Structures are given as C-alpha cells and as structure tokens.
PDB file of C-alpha atoms in Angstrom:
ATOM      1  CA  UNK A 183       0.000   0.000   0.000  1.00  0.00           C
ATOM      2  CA  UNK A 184       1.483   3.376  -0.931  1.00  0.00           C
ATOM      3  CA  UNK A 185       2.261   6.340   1.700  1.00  0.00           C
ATOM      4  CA  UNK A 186      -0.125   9.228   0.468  1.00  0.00           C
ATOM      5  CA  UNK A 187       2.537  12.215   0.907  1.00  0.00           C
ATOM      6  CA  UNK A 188       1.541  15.851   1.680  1.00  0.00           C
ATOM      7  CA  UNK A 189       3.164  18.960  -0.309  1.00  0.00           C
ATOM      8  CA  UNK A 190       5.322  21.185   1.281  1.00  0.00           C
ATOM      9  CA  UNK A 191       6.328  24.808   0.765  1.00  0.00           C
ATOM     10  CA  UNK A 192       9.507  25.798   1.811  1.00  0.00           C
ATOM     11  CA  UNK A 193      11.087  29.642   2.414  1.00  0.00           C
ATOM     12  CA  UNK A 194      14.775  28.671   1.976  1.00  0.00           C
ATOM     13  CA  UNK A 195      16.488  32.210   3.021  1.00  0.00           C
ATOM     14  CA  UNK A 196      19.889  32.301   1.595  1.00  0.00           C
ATOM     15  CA  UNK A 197      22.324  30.298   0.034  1.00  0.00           C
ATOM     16  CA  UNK A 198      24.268  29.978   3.317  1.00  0.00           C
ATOM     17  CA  UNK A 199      20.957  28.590   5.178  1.00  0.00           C
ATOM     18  CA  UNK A 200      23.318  25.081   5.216  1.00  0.00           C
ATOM     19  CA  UNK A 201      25.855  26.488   7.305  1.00  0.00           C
ATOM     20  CA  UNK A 202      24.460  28.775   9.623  1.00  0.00           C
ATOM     21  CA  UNK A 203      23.091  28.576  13.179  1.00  0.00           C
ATOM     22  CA  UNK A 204      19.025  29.623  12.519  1.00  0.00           C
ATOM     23  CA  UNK A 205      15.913  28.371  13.392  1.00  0.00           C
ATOM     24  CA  UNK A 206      15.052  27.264   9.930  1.00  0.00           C
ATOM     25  CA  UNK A 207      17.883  25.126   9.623  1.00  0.00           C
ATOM     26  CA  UNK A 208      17.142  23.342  12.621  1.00  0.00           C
ATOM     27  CA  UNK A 209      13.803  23.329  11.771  1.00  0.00           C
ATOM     28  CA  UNK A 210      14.591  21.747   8.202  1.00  0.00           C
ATOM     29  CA  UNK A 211      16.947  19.519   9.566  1.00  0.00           C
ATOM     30  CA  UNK A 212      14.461  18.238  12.035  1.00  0.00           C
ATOM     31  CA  UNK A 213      11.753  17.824   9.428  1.00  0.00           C
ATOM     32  CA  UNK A 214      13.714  15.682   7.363  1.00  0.00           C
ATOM     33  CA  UNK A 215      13.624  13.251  10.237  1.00  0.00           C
ATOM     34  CA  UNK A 216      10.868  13.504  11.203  1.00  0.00           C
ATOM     35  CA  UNK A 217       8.628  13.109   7.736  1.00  0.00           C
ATOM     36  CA  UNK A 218       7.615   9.871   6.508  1.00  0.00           C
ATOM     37  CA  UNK A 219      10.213   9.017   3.875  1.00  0.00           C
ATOM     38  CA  UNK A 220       8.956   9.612   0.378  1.00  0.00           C
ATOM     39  CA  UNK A 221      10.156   7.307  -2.336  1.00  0.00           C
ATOM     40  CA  UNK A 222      11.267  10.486  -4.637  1.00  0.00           C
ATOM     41  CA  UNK A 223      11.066  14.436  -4.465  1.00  0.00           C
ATOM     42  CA  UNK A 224       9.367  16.736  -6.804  1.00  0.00           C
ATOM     43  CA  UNK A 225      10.512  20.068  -6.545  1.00  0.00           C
ATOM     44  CA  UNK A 226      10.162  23.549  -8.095  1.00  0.00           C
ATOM     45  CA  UNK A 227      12.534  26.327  -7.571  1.00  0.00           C
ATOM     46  CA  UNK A 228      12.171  29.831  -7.559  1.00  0.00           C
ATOM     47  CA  UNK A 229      15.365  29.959  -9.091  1.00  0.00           C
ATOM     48  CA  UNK A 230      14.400  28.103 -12.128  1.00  0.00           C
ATOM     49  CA  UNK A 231      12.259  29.684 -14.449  1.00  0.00           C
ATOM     50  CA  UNK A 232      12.058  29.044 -18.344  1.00  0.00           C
ATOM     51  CA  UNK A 233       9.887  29.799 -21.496  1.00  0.00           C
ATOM     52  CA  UNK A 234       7.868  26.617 -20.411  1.00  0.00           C
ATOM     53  CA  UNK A 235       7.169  24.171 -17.653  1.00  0.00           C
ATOM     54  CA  UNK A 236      10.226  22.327 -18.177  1.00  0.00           C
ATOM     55  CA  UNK A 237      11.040  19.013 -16.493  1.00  0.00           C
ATOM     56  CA  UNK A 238      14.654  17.874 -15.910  1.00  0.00           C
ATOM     57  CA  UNK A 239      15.760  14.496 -17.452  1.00  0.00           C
ATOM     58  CA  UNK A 240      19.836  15.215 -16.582  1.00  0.00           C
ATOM     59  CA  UNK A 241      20.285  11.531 -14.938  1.00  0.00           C
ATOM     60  CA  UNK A 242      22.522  12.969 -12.364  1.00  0.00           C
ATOM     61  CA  UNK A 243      22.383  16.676 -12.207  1.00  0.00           C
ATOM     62  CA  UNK A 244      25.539  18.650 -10.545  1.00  0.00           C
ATOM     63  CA  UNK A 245      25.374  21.380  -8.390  1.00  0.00           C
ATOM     64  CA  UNK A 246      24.674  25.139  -9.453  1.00  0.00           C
ATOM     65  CA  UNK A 247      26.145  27.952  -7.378  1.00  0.00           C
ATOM     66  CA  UNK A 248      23.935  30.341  -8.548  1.00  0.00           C
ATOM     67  CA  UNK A 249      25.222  33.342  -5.975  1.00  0.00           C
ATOM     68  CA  UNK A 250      28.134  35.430  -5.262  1.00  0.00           C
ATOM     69  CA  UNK A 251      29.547  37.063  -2.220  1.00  0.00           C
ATOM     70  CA  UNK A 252      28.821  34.427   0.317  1.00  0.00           C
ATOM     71  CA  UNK A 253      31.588  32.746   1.854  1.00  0.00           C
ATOM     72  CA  UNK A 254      33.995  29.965  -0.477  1.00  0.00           C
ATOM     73  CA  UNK A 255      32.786  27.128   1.857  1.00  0.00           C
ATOM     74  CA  UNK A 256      29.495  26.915  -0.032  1.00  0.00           C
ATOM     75  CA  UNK A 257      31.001  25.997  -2.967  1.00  0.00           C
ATOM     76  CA  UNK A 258      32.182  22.920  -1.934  1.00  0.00           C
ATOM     77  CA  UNK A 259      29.037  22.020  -0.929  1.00  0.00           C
ATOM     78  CA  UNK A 260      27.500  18.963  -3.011  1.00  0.00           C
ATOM     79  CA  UNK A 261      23.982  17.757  -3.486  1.00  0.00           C
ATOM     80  CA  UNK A 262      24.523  14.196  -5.982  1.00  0.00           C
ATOM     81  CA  UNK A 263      21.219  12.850  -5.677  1.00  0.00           C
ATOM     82  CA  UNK A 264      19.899  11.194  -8.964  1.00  0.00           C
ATOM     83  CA  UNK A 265      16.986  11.670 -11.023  1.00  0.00           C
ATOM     84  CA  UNK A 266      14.047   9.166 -11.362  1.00  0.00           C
ATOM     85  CA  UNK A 267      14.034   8.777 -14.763  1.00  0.00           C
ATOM     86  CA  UNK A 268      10.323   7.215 -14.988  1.00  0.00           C
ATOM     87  CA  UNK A 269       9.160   9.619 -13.048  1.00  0.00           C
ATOM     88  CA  UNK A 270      10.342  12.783 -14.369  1.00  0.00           C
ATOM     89  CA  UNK A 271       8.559  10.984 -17.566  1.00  0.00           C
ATOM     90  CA  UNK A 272       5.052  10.831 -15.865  1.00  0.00           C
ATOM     91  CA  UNK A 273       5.276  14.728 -14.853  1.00  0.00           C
ATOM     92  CA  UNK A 274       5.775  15.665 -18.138  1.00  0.00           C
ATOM     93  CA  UNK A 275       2.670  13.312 -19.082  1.00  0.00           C
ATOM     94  CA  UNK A 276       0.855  15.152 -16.508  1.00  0.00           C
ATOM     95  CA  UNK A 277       1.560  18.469 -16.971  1.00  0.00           C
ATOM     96  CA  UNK A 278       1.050  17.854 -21.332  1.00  0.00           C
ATOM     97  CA  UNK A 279      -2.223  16.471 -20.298  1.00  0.00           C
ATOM     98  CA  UNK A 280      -3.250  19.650 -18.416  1.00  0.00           C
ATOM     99  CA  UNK A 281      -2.669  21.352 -21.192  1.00  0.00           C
ATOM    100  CA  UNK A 282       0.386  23.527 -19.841  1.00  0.00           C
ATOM    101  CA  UNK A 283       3.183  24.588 -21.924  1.00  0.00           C
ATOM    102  CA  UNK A 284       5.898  21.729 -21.286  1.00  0.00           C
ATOM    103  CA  UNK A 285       9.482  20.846 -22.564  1.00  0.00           C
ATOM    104  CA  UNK A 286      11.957  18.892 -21.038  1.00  0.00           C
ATOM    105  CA  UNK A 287      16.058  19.359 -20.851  1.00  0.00           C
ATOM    106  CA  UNK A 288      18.834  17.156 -19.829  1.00  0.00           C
ATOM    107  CA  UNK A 289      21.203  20.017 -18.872  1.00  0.00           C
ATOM    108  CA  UNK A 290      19.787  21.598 -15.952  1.00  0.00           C
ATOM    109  CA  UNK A 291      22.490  21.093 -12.562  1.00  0.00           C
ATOM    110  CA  UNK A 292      20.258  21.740  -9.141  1.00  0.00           C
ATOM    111  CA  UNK A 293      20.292  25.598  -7.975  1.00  0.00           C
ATOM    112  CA  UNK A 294      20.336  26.510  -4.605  1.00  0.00           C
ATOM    113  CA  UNK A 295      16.386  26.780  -3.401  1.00  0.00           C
ATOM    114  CA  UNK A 296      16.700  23.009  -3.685  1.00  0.00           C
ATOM    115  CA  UNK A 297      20.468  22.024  -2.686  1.00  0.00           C
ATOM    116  CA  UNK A 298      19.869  23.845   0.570  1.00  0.00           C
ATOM    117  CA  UNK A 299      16.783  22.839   1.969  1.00  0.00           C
ATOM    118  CA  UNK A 300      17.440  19.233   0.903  1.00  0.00           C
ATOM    119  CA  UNK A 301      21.263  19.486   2.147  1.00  0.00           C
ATOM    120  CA  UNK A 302      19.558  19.813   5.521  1.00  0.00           C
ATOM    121  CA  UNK A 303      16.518  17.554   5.281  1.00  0.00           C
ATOM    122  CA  UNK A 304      17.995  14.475   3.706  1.00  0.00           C
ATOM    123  CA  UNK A 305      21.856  14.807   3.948  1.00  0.00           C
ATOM    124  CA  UNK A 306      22.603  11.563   2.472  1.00  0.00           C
ATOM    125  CA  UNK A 307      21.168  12.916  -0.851  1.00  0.00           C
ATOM    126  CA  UNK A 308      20.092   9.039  -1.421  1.00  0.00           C
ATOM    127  CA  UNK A 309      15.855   9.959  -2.471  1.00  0.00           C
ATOM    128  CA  UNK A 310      15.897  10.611  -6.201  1.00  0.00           C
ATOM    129  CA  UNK A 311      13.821  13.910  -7.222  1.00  0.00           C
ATOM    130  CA  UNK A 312      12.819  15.703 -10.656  1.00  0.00           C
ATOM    131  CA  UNK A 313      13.366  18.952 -10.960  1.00  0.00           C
ATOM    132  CA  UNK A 314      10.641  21.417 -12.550  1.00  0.00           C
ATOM    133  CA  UNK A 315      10.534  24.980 -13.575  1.00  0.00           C
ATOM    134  CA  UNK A 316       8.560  27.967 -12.946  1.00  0.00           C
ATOM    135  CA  UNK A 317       7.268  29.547 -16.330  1.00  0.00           C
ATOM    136  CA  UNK A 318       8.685  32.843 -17.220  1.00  0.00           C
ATOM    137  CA  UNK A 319       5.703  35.157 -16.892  1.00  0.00           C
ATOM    138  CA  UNK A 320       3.059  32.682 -16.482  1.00  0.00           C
ATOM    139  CA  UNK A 321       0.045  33.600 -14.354  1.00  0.00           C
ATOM    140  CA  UNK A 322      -0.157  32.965 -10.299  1.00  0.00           C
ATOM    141  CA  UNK A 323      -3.006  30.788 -11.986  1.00  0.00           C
ATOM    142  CA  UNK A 324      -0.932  28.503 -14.168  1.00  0.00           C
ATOM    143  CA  UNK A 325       1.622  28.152 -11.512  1.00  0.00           C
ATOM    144  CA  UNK A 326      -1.450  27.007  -9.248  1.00  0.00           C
ATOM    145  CA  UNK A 327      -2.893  24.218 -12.180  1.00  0.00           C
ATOM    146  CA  UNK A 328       1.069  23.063 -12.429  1.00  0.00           C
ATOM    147  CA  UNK A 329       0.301  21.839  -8.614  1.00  0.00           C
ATOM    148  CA  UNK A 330      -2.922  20.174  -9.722  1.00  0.00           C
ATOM    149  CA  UNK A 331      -1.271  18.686 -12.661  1.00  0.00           C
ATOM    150  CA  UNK A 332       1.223  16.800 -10.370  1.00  0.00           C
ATOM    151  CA  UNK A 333      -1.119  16.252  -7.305  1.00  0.00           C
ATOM    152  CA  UNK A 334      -1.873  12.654  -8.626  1.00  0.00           C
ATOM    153  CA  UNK A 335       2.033  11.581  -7.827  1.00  0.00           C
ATOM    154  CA  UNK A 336       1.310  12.454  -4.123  1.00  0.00           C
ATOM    155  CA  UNK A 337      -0.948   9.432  -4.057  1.00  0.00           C
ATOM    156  CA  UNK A 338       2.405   7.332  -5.179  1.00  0.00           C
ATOM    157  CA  UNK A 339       4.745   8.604  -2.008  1.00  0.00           C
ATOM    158  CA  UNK A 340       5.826  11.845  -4.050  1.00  0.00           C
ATOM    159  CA  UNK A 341       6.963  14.453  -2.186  1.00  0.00           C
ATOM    160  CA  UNK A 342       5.919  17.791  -3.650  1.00  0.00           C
ATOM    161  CA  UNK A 343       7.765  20.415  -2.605  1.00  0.00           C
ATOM    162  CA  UNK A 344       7.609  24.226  -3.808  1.00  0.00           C
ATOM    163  CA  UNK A 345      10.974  26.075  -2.855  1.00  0.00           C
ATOM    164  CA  UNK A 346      10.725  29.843  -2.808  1.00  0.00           C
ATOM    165  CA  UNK A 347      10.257  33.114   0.298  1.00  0.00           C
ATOM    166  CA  UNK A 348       6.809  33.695   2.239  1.00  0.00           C
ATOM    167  CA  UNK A 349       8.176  36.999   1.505  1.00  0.00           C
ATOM    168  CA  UNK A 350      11.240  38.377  -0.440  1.00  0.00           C
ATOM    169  CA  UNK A 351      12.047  42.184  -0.727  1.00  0.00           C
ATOM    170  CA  UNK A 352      15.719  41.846  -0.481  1.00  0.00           C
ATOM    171  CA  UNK A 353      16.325  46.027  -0.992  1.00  0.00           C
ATOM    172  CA  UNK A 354      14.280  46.284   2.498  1.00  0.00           C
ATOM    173  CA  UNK A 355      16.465  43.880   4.369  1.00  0.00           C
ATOM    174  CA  UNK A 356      17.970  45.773   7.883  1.00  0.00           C
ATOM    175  CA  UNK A 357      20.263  44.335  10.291  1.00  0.00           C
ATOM    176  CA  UNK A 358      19.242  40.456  11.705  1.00  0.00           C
ATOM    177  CA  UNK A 359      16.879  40.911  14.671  1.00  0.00           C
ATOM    178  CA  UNK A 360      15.180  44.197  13.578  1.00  0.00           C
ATOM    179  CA  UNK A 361      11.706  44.254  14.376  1.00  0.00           C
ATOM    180  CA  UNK A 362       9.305  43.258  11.487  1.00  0.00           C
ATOM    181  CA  UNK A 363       8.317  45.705   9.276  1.00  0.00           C
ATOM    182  CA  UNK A 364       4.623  46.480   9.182  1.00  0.00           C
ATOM    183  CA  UNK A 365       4.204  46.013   5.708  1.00  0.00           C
ATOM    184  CA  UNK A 366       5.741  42.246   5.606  1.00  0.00           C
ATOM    185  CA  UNK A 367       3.348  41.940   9.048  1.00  0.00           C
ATOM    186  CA  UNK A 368       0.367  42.947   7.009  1.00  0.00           C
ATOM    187  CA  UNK A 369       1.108  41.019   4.137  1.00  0.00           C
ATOM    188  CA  UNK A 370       1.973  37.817   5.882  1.00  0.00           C
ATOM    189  CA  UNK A 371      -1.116  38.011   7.830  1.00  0.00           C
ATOM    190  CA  UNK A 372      -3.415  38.323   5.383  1.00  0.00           C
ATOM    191  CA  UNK A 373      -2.149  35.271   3.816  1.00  0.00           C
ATOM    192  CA  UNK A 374      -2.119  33.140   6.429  1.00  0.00           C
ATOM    193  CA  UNK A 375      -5.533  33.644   7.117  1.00  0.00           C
ATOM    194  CA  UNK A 376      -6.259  33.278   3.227  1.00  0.00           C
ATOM    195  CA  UNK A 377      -4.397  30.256   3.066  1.00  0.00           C
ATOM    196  CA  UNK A 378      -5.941  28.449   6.185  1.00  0.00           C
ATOM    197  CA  UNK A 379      -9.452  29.179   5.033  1.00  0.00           C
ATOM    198  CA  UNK A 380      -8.667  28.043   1.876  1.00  0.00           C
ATOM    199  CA  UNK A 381      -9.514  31.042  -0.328  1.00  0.00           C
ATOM    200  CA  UNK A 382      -7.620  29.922  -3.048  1.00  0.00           C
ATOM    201  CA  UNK A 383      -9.090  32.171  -5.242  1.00  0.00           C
ATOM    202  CA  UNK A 384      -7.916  35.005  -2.902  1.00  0.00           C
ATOM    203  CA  UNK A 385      -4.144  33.696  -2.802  1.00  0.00           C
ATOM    204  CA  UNK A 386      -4.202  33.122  -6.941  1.00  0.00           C
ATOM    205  CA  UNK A 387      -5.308  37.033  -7.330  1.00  0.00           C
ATOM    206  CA  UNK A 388      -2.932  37.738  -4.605  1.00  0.00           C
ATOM    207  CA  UNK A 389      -1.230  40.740  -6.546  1.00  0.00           C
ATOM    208  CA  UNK A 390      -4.577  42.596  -6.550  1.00  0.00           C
ATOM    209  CA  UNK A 391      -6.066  41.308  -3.392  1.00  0.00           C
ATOM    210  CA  UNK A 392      -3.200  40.855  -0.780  1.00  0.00           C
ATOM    211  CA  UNK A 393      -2.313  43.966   1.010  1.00  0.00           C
ATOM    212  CA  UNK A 394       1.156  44.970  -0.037  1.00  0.00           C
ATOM    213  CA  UNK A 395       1.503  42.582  -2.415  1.00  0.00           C
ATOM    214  CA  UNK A 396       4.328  44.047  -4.657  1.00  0.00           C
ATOM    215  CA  UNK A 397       6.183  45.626  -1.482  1.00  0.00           C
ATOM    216  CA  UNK A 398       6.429  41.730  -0.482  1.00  0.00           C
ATOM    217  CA  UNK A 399       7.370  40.769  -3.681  1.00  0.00           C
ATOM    218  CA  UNK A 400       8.845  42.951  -6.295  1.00  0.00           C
ATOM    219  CA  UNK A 401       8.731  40.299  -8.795  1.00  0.00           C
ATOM    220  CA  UNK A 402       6.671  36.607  -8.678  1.00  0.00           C
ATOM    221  CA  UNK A 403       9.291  34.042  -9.014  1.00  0.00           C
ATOM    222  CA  UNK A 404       9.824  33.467  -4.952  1.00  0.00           C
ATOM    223  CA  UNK A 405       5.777  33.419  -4.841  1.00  0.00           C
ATOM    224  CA  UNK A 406       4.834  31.127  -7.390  1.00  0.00           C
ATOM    225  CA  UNK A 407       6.427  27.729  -5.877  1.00  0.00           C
ATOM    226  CA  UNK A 408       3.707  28.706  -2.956  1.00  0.00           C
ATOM    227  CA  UNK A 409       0.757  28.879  -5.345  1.00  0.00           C
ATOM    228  CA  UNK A 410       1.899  25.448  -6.935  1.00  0.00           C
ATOM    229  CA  UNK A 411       2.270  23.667  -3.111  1.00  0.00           C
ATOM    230  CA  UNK A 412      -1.226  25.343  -2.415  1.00  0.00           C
ATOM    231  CA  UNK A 413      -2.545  24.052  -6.101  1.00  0.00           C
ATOM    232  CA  UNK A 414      -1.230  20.412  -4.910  1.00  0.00           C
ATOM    233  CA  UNK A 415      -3.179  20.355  -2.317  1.00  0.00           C
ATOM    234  CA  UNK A 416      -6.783  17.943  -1.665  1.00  0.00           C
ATOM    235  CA  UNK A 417      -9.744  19.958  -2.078  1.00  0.00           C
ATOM    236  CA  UNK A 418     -11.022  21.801   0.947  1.00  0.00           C
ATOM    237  CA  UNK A 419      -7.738  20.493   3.069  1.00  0.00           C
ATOM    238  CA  UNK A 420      -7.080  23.458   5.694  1.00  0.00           C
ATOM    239  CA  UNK A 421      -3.146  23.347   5.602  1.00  0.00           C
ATOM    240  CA  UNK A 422      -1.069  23.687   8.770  1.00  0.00           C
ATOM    241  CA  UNK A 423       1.981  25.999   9.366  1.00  0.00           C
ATOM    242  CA  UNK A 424       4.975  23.970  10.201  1.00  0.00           C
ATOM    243  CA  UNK A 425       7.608  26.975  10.586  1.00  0.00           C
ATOM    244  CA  UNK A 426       7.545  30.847  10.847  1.00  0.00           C
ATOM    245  CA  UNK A 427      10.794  32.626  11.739  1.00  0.00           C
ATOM    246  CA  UNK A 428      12.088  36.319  10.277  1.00  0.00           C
ATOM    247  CA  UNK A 429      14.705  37.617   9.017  1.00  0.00           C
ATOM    248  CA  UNK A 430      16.539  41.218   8.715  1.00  0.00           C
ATOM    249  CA  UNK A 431      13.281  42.769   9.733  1.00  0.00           C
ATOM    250  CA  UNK A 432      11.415  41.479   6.412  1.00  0.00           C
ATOM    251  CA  UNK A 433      12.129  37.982   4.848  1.00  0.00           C
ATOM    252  CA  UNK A 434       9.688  35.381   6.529  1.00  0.00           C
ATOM    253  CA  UNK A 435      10.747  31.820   6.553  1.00  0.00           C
ATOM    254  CA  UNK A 436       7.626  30.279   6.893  1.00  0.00           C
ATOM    255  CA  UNK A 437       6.775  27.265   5.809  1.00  0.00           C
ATOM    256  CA  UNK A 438       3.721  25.121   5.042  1.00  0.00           C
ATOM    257  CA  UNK A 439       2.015  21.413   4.909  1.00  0.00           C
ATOM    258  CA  UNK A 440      -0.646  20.733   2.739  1.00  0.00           C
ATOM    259  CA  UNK A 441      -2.582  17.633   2.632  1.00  0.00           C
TER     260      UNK A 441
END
C-alpha cells in the first residue's frame, strides 16, 4: 500500500541557510527526520524559471552555485542525488495532459532553493527527485494548475515540494533581529488567514487582493512555488503551518504542509 505524501512549501532564506546557526535550519533539519520518507522528491525552484514548464531528465544533475559574495565554503558544498528517470517521464505526461506549456532538458544542474533545503533535510542525498521549472511570466493561476497537474504523484509517495520566500524584498532587508516591518506583518497576515481558510481564489489574485503585495514581492518568481504547493493540495484540506521565523526585519521563513 502506498504512503499518500503531503506537499510542502519551503522559504529557503539564503544560500548559506546550510551552514548557519538559525531556526530554519534546525527546523529543516528536524523535518527531514521527522517526515515519513517519500520514495522520490518533486521540486520547483524559484530559481528556475524558463519559457515553459520544463522538467529535468539530466540523470545525475551537478550542483549550481547560482550566488556570489557568500563565503567559499558553499562551494564545496555537493547535493549528488539522482533523477528518477520514470518519473520525471510521468510529470511531463501530466503536466502535457493539463494542457500547460511543457518541454523537457537534460542540462539543468540543481540551484540553490533546492540544494539547501534538501542538504539539511535528507543529507545523504540518497531519495531521487525531478526537478521542474517555474514559467517565465506565467500567471499565479498557471503556476497554481502546475500543482494540480502533479497532485496525482502524491498518491504514489511523491513528495511535492515548492521552494521559494513567504516573503522576499531583499532592498528592504535591515540588520538580523530588527523588528518586522509592518508592511511584511500585514502582508503575511493576510495570507495566512487566506491560506488556512482556503480562499484559493484570494491567494491566486494575490497581486490585486493581498495587502502589499508588490512591497512583499517585487517580482513573482519566490511566490509562485507557494501557489503550486497550495494548487497540490486535496480539495477543501485546511493546511497547517509547520515553521515561521524572520529575518533582517522582512524575509519570513515560513513554511507550510498541505494535505
């Protein structure tokens, strides 16, 4: 009998979230232990966005380091976990038969909203995953009928996971342990209320409806893996908060379950 997995939605800070002493990390690091194994990952990356919904075939994809100015240690940092090669076949079945834009490349290495969470939750880099991209201007609504498209492979212990920021205005970063700004407050609060009363409507027109919005998040890309974990989710299912820390004043690193 097969382990029905949830979708997750993961704020994964900065590249150095591997080697630093947060609550996030400890958080991820705890998570990974504590979550019932899946038997591969699916993940999309905020960092990864092309002219379609592209799914990676590159059997075992290096590691990008897709950054500069953080410390040299990072780049020896690896994250050699292999791709399933049948399943990266079915999402692309899935996503064609939703009628999305789709394409699929062998030359994509693994950026860092997915080496870094996954560093910490499963070390060993021993689950394989697929990698899939955002679309390049696509609507908050596509991004959400991408995670309805691949909610069937959560019935086959998938793990979906969406890899972006809760919030990510990186010009209105202050020093670590400033108070919140009242504008990230706002936003963030709005959301989670939209999100546990399942408005998705709400969170899909989130640029017009969410207070904010575009102070939050000058462009979409760290949004949209949120509005794909939401799209994944069962019909109705409230989803539950698993994490909520902030940092420099404005980036929230919360992240979310949803059955």
């Amino acid at each position: 009998m097969n382990t029905r997995q949830a979708a997750l939605f993961i704020s994964h800070g900065a590249p150095t979230l591997p080697i630093e002493d947060s609550p996030t990390r400890h958080f991820l690091a705890q998570l990974g232990q504590d979550w019932p194994r899946p038997r591969a990952i699916v993940i999309v990356s905020a960092h990864w966005e092309a002219q379609a919904f592209t799914v990676n075939r590159q059997p075992r994809p290096g590691t990008l380091y897709d950054f500069g100015g953080f410390p040299p240690l990072l780049r020896t940092l690896r994250y050699p976990a292999a791709t399933d090669a049948a399943l990266a076949a079915e999402a692309e079945t899935l996503l064609r038969g939703a009628g999305l834009r789709t394409e699929s490349t062998h030359e994509r290495p693994l950026d860092h909203g997915i080496w870094t969470p996954l560093l910490l939750m499963y070390p060993q880099a021993d689950i394989p995953l697929v990698t899939v991209s955002l679309r390049h201007r696509a609507s908050a609504a596509e991004h959400y009928a991408l995670g309805r498209a691949l909610r069937p492979l959560r019935d086959d212990n998938v793990l979906l996971i969406g890899s972006g920021s809760y919030t990510h205005n990186l010009r209105e970063l202050r020093q670590d342990g400033s108070s919140v700004a009242p504008w990230a407050a706002e936003f963030t609060g709005w959301m989670d209320q939209a999100l546990l009363e399942r408005r998705d409507d709400d969170v899909v027109h989130w640029l017009e409806r969410a207070p904010q919005a575009r102070q939050n998040h000058p462009s979409d890309e760290h949004f949209n893996p949120l509005l794909v974990a939401l799209g994944a989710a069962g019909d109705g299912a409230p989803p539950l908060k698993l994490h909520d820390d902030w940092r420099m004043g404005a980036l929230s690193m919360a992240c979310w379950r949803f059955d």
